[in-house]
């Protein structure tokens, strides 16, 4: 018996495929016999057996030569079967239905298309609110992907002030909720516990006012932005944070390692004792394993153990409130449930216009610098980068589950860092993550690497329907018995960098950080980890720019989290994406993943740890790449098929840039940073702009190749405010 065909058929309706195979497929020759799972084809020299099955809400087909030898007619039959089944069952990318929340609930609107999603969101606290956010986020993302050349303008220069004043604020809003949900807007959730100075969304008297004081920093986006804002407030800067959601709510949970979190401790934002209080769970080991039942012999791999990768599960709510407390104690302000509308940039300040969602009142605030931390769907990022805002994305869905699993299903001392339980599913390689949380809680994610396409932007709702359907395939459970605590979801973007200057992260008096800057790891797509790892560098450079009023686009563009060792690995994630409309051998991406992770499993644990934490250097990356090519020479051809010549040439540019930076690191790391520090007193006094440039180069030498070092100690002592030159 020999397998001669394996196909992914992108439909969950396996019965229809089986019926088509048995009744409508015409092989052209041979005797056709119907079986329970498919059919048999009898020829004089051989007999073929074809059958279908369902997994991951996808249908798969295999054909085996049951006995006999290959005959010329066999190849013709297989070709006809492939062509006919592709024509009958092509890729289909469904659109979410239109929703008008003034006429119906989000549950009734989505139930026909996403029945399981609605069923289980109804069992979650704040489920209706969260499902509305999922819908809103997907619609906002789809519009940005489909109209990348015409992003709506939300950043305006001072000369346009007269024109702006004649327009309503809604005309400047990029895909505001009212445009997506009829005349309704994203509903407010039940208020979370508030910090004393946080705006209370239920009290109109506490809504933001139009006569606000001038701040040094205006942050828009309250997750990653809050961490950075708290650091800058404790350095003495006047900081205000605008958060669209009720303060403390998160779309995702956060996992990190102790060594990475140490950056926040070293900066003085969090004490070691406080860190222990925000740890929900610390597990013993993390597993990385990809499905290989259908892989060729050279593309199977053992489990890769990563005990110090993402092994700390943070209590995100407690951590955010702790950062909020640090921010407000340092004099900072938080405006919750306040949505960014537009910003006006003048020579000496930036004015942010926003809407207080509960009261629908307009408000504004002025400051020296605007920090965009609005994440992947940031309208500012779309405007700054036009058609190249993001080149890849991980649509990610999941949930925090507080109980309902049988004791034998999972040991909470362990986590799944990256795991797949099947092959390509409807044009996506689905990957799971599982992280134990506090008590019996488990946080489970489902995601895939994706190249956005106007016909196929990437769907959170479709992924959620998969999640609730195939969760029992991943971990044995009765979904109806699970206790759902909250939904976790988002679009996590990526940018394929060739150099440190091929993406805009700044404008005059404006800078993007976190997911809005799209500079995170191409492998694990962790914007949180990337921000924490780069926080010392970002803070030092931004402090220098603020102290000397170096707030032009050219100056601020030097303050970024670019690492050439990360940029060179974008080919890895690019190779994990099925191009829209293209059929691949179903096992192809699992084969590629297993080849690479199998090599990591044979390396010392420190190599795998460094690679996943974005700290792998030139020698380890090159050694593993050569080893992968030697282990399976077909890997190079597979990658070429997926990425094409244009992107392969772009990657060569990334590789040359990485090699150059690695050489500079070897030649300069032992003396250049120290030499720059010796130049600081005279250089900073005579030419602050030159000093900022030298400081950025000093950091780049070490950070760019994954060997970061803190160049100086930054005191977060609020009793010693930073200077605020005007």
Coordinates of N, CA, C and O in Angstrom, one line a residue, residues 305-418:
X305 N 12.0 21.6 24.4 CA 11.7 22.1 25.8 C 12.3 23.4 25.9 O 13.5 23.7 25.7
X306 N 11.5 24.4 26.4 CA 12.0 25.8 26.6 C 11.5 26.2 28.0 O 10.5 27.0 28.1
X307 N 12.1 25.8 29.1 CA 11.6 26.0 30.4 C 11.7 27.5 30.8 O 11.0 27.9 31.8
X308 N 12.5 28.3 30.1 CA 12.6 29.7 30.5 C 12.1 30.7 29.5 O 12.5 31.8 29.4
X309 N 11.2 30.2 28.7 CA 10.5 31.1 27.6 C 9.1 31.2 28.0 O 8.3 30.3 28.1
X310 N 8.6 32.5 28.2 CA 7.2 32.8 28.5 C 6.7 32.0 29.6 O 5.5 31.7 29.7
X311 N 7.5 31.7 30.6 CA 7.1 30.8 31.7 C 6.5 31.5 32.9 O 6.1 30.9 33.8
X312 N 6.5 32.8 32.8 CA 5.8 33.6 33.9 C 4.5 34.2 33.3 O 4.5 35.0 32.3
X313 N 3.4 33.7 33.9 CA 2.1 34.3 33.5 C 1.8 35.4 34.4 O 1.7 35.2 35.6
X314 N 1.6 36.6 33.9 CA 1.3 37.8 34.7 C -0.2 37.9 34.9 O -1.0 37.6 34.0
X315 N -0.6 38.4 36.1 CA -1.9 38.8 36.3 C -2.0 40.2 35.6 O -1.6 41.2 36.2
X316 N -2.5 40.2 34.4 CA -2.4 41.5 33.6 C -3.2 42.6 34.2 O -2.8 43.8 34.2
X317 N -4.4 42.3 34.8 CA -5.2 43.3 35.5 C -4.4 43.9 36.6 O -4.4 45.2 36.8
X318 N -3.8 43.1 37.5 CA -3.1 43.6 38.6 C -1.9 44.3 38.2 O -1.5 45.4 38.8
X319 N -1.2 43.8 37.2 CA 0.0 44.5 36.7 C -0.3 45.9 36.1 O 0.4 46.9 36.4
X320 N -1.4 46.0 35.3 CA -1.8 47.3 34.8 C -2.2 48.3 35.9 O -1.8 49.5 35.8
X321 N -2.9 47.8 36.9 CA -3.3 48.7 37.9 C -2.1 49.2 38.8 O -2.0 50.3 39.2
X322 N -1.1 48.3 38.9 CA 0.1 48.7 39.6 C 0.8 49.8 38.8 O 1.3 50.8 39.4
X323 N 0.9 49.6 37.4 CA 1.6 50.6 36.6 C 0.7 51.9 36.6 O 1.3 53.0 36.7
X324 N -0.6 51.8 36.7 CA -1.4 53.0 36.7 C -1.2 53.7 38.0 O -1.2 54.9 38.1
X325 N -1.0 52.9 39.1 CA -0.8 53.6 40.4 C 0.5 54.3 40.4 O 0.6 55.4 40.9
X326 N 1.6 53.7 39.8 CA 2.9 54.4 39.7 C 2.7 55.7 38.9 O 3.3 56.7 39.2
X327 N 1.9 55.6 37.8 CA 1.7 56.7 36.9 C 1.1 57.9 37.7 O 1.5 59.0 37.7
X328 N 0.0 57.6 38.4 CA -0.8 58.6 39.0 C -0.1 59.2 40.3 O -0.2 60.4 40.6
X329 N 0.7 58.3 41.0 CA 1.4 58.8 42.1 C 2.5 59.8 41.6 O 2.9 60.7 42.4
X330 N 3.0 59.6 40.4 CA 4.0 60.6 39.9 C 3.4 61.8 39.2 O 4.1 62.6 38.6
X331 N 2.0 62.0 39.4 CA 1.4 63.1 38.9 C 0.7 63.0 37.5 O 0.2 63.9 37.0
X332 N 0.8 61.8 36.9 CA 0.2 61.5 35.7 C -1.3 61.4 35.7 O -1.9 61.2 36.8
X333 N -2.0 61.5 34.6 CA -3.4 61.4 34.5 C -3.8 60.3 33.5 O -3.1 59.9 32.6
X334 N -5.0 59.7 33.8 CA -5.5 58.7 32.9 C -6.9 59.0 32.6 O -7.8 59.3 33.4
X335 N -7.2 59.1 31.3 CA -8.6 59.3 30.8 C -9.0 58.0 30.1 O -8.6 57.7 29.0
X336 N -9.9 57.3 30.8 CA -10.4 56.0 30.3 C -11.6 56.2 29.5 O -12.2 57.3 29.5
X337 N -11.9 55.2 28.7 CA -13.1 55.3 27.8 C -13.1 56.6 26.9 O -14.1 57.2 26.7
X338 N -11.9 56.9 26.5 CA -11.7 58.1 25.7 C -11.0 57.7 24.4 O -9.9 57.2 24.4
X339 N -11.7 58.0 23.3 CA -11.3 57.5 22.0 C -10.6 58.6 21.2 O -11.1 59.7 21.0
X340 N -9.4 58.3 20.7 CA -8.6 59.2 19.8 C -9.4 59.5 18.5 O -9.9 58.6 17.9
X341 N -9.4 60.8 18.2 CA -10.1 61.2 16.9 C -9.1 61.7 15.9 O -9.0 61.2 14.8
X342 N -8.3 62.7 16.3 CA -7.3 63.3 15.4 C -6.3 64.0 16.2 O -6.5 64.3 17.4
X343 N -5.2 64.4 15.6 CA -4.2 65.2 16.3 C -3.7 66.3 15.3 O -3.5 66.1 14.1
X344 N -3.5 67.5 15.9 CA -3.0 68.7 15.1 C -1.6 69.0 15.6 O -1.4 69.2 16.8
X345 N -0.7 69.0 14.7 CA 0.7 69.2 15.1 C 1.2 70.6 14.6 O 1.1 70.9 13.4
X346 N 1.6 71.4 15.6 CA 2.1 72.7 15.4 C 3.6 72.8 15.7 O 4.2 71.8 16.1
X347 N 4.2 73.9 15.5 CA 5.6 74.0 15.7 C 6.0 73.8 17.2 O 7.1 73.3 17.4
X348 N 5.1 74.1 18.1 CA 5.5 74.1 19.5 C 4.7 73.1 20.3 O 5.0 73.0 21.5
X349 N 3.7 72.4 19.7 CA 2.9 71.5 20.5 C 2.1 70.6 19.6 O 2.0 70.9 18.4
X350 N 1.5 69.6 20.2 CA 0.5 68.7 19.5 C -0.8 68.8 20.3 O -0.8 68.7 21.5
X351 N -1.9 68.9 19.6 CA -3.2 68.9 20.2 C -4.0 67.7 19.8 O -4.1 67.4 18.6
X352 N -4.4 66.9 20.7 CA -5.1 65.7 20.5 C -6.6 65.9 20.7 O -7.0 66.4 21.8
X353 N -7.4 65.6 19.8 CA -8.9 65.7 19.9 C -9.4 64.2 20.1 O -9.0 63.3 19.4
X354 N -10.3 64.1 21.1 CA -10.8 62.8 21.4 C -12.3 62.9 21.8 O -12.9 64.0 21.9
X355 N -12.9 61.7 22.0 CA -14.3 61.6 22.4 C -14.4 60.8 23.6 O -13.9 59.7 23.7
X356 N -15.1 61.3 24.6 CA -15.4 60.6 25.9 C -16.6 59.7 25.6 O -17.7 60.2 25.4
X357 N -16.4 58.4 25.4 CA -17.4 57.5 24.9 C -18.7 57.5 25.7 O -19.8 57.5 25.1
X358 N -18.7 57.4 27.0 CA -19.9 57.3 27.7 C -20.8 58.5 27.5 O -22.0 58.4 27.5
X359 N -20.2 59.7 27.5 CA -21.0 60.9 27.3 C -21.1 61.5 25.9 O -21.8 62.4 25.6
X360 N -20.2 60.9 25.0 CA -20.1 61.4 23.6 C -19.7 62.8 23.6 O -19.9 63.5 22.6
X361 N -19.0 63.3 24.6 CA -18.5 64.7 24.6 C -17.1 64.8 24.0 O -16.3 63.9 24.1
X362 N -16.9 65.8 23.2 CA -15.6 66.1 22.6 C -14.7 66.7 23.6 O -15.1 67.5 24.5
X363 N -13.4 66.3 23.6 CA -12.4 66.9 24.5 C -11.1 67.0 23.8 O -10.9 66.4 22.7
X364 N -10.1 67.7 24.3 CA -8.8 67.9 23.7 C -7.8 68.1 24.8 O -8.1 68.5 25.9
X365 N -6.6 67.8 24.4 CA -5.4 68.0 25.3 C -4.2 68.3 24.5 O -4.1 67.9 23.4
X366 N -3.4 69.2 25.1 CA -2.2 69.6 24.4 C -0.9 69.1 25.1 O -0.9 68.9 26.3
X367 N 0.1 68.9 24.3 CA 1.4 68.4 24.9 C 2.5 68.6 23.9 O 2.4 69.1 22.8
X368 N 3.7 68.3 24.4 CA 4.9 68.4 23.6 C 5.1 67.3 22.6 O 5.6 67.4 21.5
X369 N 4.7 66.0 23.0 CA 4.9 64.9 22.2 C 3.7 63.9 22.3 O 3.2 63.6 23.4
X370 N 3.3 63.3 21.2 CA 2.2 62.3 21.1 C 2.9 61.0 20.9 O 3.7 60.8 20.0
X371 N 2.5 60.0 21.8 CA 3.0 58.6 21.7 C 1.9 57.7 21.3 O 0.9 57.5 22.0
X372 N 2.0 57.1 20.1 CA 1.0 56.2 19.6 C 1.3 54.8 20.1 O 2.2 54.1 19.7
X373 N 0.4 54.3 21.0 CA 0.5 52.9 21.5 C -0.9 52.2 21.2 O -1.3 51.4 22.1
X374 N -1.5 52.5 20.1 CA -2.9 52.0 19.9 C -2.9 50.6 19.3 O -3.9 50.1 19.0
X375 N -1.7 50.0 19.0 CA -1.7 48.7 18.5 C -1.8 48.5 17.0 O -1.6 49.5 16.3
X376 N -2.2 47.3 16.6 CA -2.1 46.9 15.2 C -3.0 47.7 14.3 O -2.7 47.9 13.1
X377 N -4.2 48.2 14.8 CA -5.1 48.9 14.0 C -5.0 50.4 14.2 O -5.9 51.1 13.8
X378 N -3.9 50.9 14.6 CA -3.7 52.3 14.9 C -3.9 53.1 13.6 O -3.2 52.9 12.6
X379 N -4.8 54.0 13.6 CA -5.0 54.9 12.4 C -3.8 55.7 12.1 O -3.5 56.1 11.0
X380 N -3.0 56.1 13.2 CA -1.8 56.9 13.0 C -0.8 56.1 12.2 O -0.2 56.5 11.2
X381 N -0.6 54.8 12.6 CA 0.4 53.9 11.9 C 0.0 53.7 10.4 O 0.8 53.7 9.5
X382 N -1.3 53.6 10.2 CA -1.8 53.4 8.8 C -1.4 54.7 8.0 O -1.0 54.6 6.8
X383 N -1.7 55.8 8.6 CA -1.4 57.1 7.8 C 0.1 57.3 7.6 O 0.5 57.6 6.5
X384 N 0.9 57.0 8.6 CA 2.3 57.2 8.5 C 3.0 56.4 7.4 O 3.9 56.8 6.7
X385 N 2.5 55.1 7.3 CA 3.1 54.1 6.4 C 2.3 53.8 5.1 O 2.7 53.0 4.3
X386 N 1.2 54.5 5.0 CA 0.4 54.3 3.7 C 0.1 52.8 3.4 O -0.4 52.1 4.2
X387 N 0.5 52.4 2.3 CA 0.3 51.0 1.9 C 1.2 50.0 2.5 O 1.0 48.8 2.2
X388 N 2.1 50.4 3.3 CA 3.0 49.4 3.9 C 3.0 49.5 5.4 O 4.0 49.4 6.1
X389 N 1.8 49.6 6.0 CA 1.7 49.7 7.4 C 2.1 48.4 8.1 O 2.9 48.4 9.0
X390 N 1.7 47.3 7.6 CA 2.1 46.0 8.1 C 2.2 45.0 6.9 O 1.4 45.1 6.0
X391 N 3.1 44.1 7.0 CA 3.2 43.1 5.9 C 2.8 41.7 6.3 O 2.7 40.8 5.5
X392 N 2.6 41.5 7.6 CA 2.2 40.2 8.1 C 1.4 40.4 9.4 O 1.4 41.5 9.9
X393 N 0.6 39.4 9.8 CA -0.2 39.5 11.0 C -0.4 38.2 11.5 O -0.4 37.2 10.8
X394 N -0.6 38.1 12.8 CA -1.1 36.9 13.4 C -2.5 37.2 14.0 O -2.7 37.8 15.0
X395 N -3.6 36.8 13.2 CA -4.9 36.8 13.8 C -4.9 35.8 15.0 O -4.7 34.6 14.8
X396 N -5.2 36.3 16.2 CA -5.1 35.5 17.4 C -6.4 35.6 18.2 O -6.9 36.6 18.5
X397 N -6.9 34.4 18.6 CA -8.1 34.3 19.4 C -7.9 33.3 20.5 O -6.9 32.5 20.5
X398 N -8.7 33.4 21.5 CA -8.6 32.5 22.6 C -9.4 32.9 23.8 O -10.3 33.7 23.7
X399 N -9.1 32.3 25.0 CA -9.9 32.6 26.2 C -9.1 32.2 27.4 O -8.2 31.4 27.4
X400 N -9.5 32.8 28.5 CA -9.0 32.4 29.8 C -10.1 31.5 30.4 O -11.3 31.9 30.5
X401 N -9.8 30.2 30.7 CA -10.7 29.2 31.2 C -10.4 28.9 32.6 O -9.3 28.6 33.0
X402 N -11.4 29.1 33.5 CA -11.1 29.0 34.9 C -11.5 27.6 35.5 O -11.3 27.4 36.7
X403 N -11.9 26.7 34.7 CA -12.3 25.4 35.2 C -13.0 24.6 34.2 O -13.4 25.1 33.1
X404 N -13.2 23.3 34.4 CA -14.0 22.4 33.6 C -13.2 21.3 32.9 O -13.8 20.4 32.3
X405 N -11.9 21.4 32.9 CA -11.1 20.4 32.3 C -11.0 19.2 33.4 O -10.9 19.4 34.6
X406 N -10.9 18.0 32.8 CA -10.6 16.9 33.7 C -9.2 16.9 34.2 O -8.3 17.5 33.5
X407 N -8.9 16.4 35.4 CA -7.6 16.6 36.0 C -6.5 16.0 35.1 O -5.3 16.4 35.2
X408 N -6.8 15.0 34.3 CA -5.8 14.3 33.5 C -5.5 15.0 32.2 O -4.5 14.6 31.5
X409 N -6.2 16.1 31.9 CA -6.0 16.7 30.6 C -4.7 17.5 30.6 O -4.0 17.5 29.6
X410 N -4.4 18.3 31.7 CA -3.2 19.1 31.6 C -2.7 19.3 33.0 O -3.4 19.5 34.0
X411 N -1.4 19.3 33.1 CA -0.6 19.6 34.4 C -0.2 21.1 34.3 O 0.5 21.5 33.4
X412 N -0.7 21.8 35.3 CA -0.5 23.3 35.2 C 0.9 23.7 35.6 O 1.3 24.9 35.6
X413 N 1.8 22.7 35.7 CA 3.2 23.0 35.9 C 3.9 23.2 34.5 O 5.1 23.6 34.4
X414 N 3.2 23.0 33.4 CA 3.7 23.0 32.1 C 2.9 23.9 31.2 O 1.7 24.2 31.4
X415 N 3.5 24.4 30.1 CA 2.9 25.2 29.1 C 3.2 24.7 27.7 O 4.2 24.1 27.5
X416 N 2.3 25.1 26.8 CA 2.6 24.9 25.3 C 3.0 26.2 24.8 O 2.1 27.2 24.8
X417 N 4.2 26.3 24.3 CA 4.6 27.6 23.7 C 4.2 27.7 22.3 O 3.6 28.7 21.9
X418 N 4.5 26.7 21.5 CA 4.0 26.6 20.1 C 3.7 25.1 19.8 O 4.5 24.2 20.0

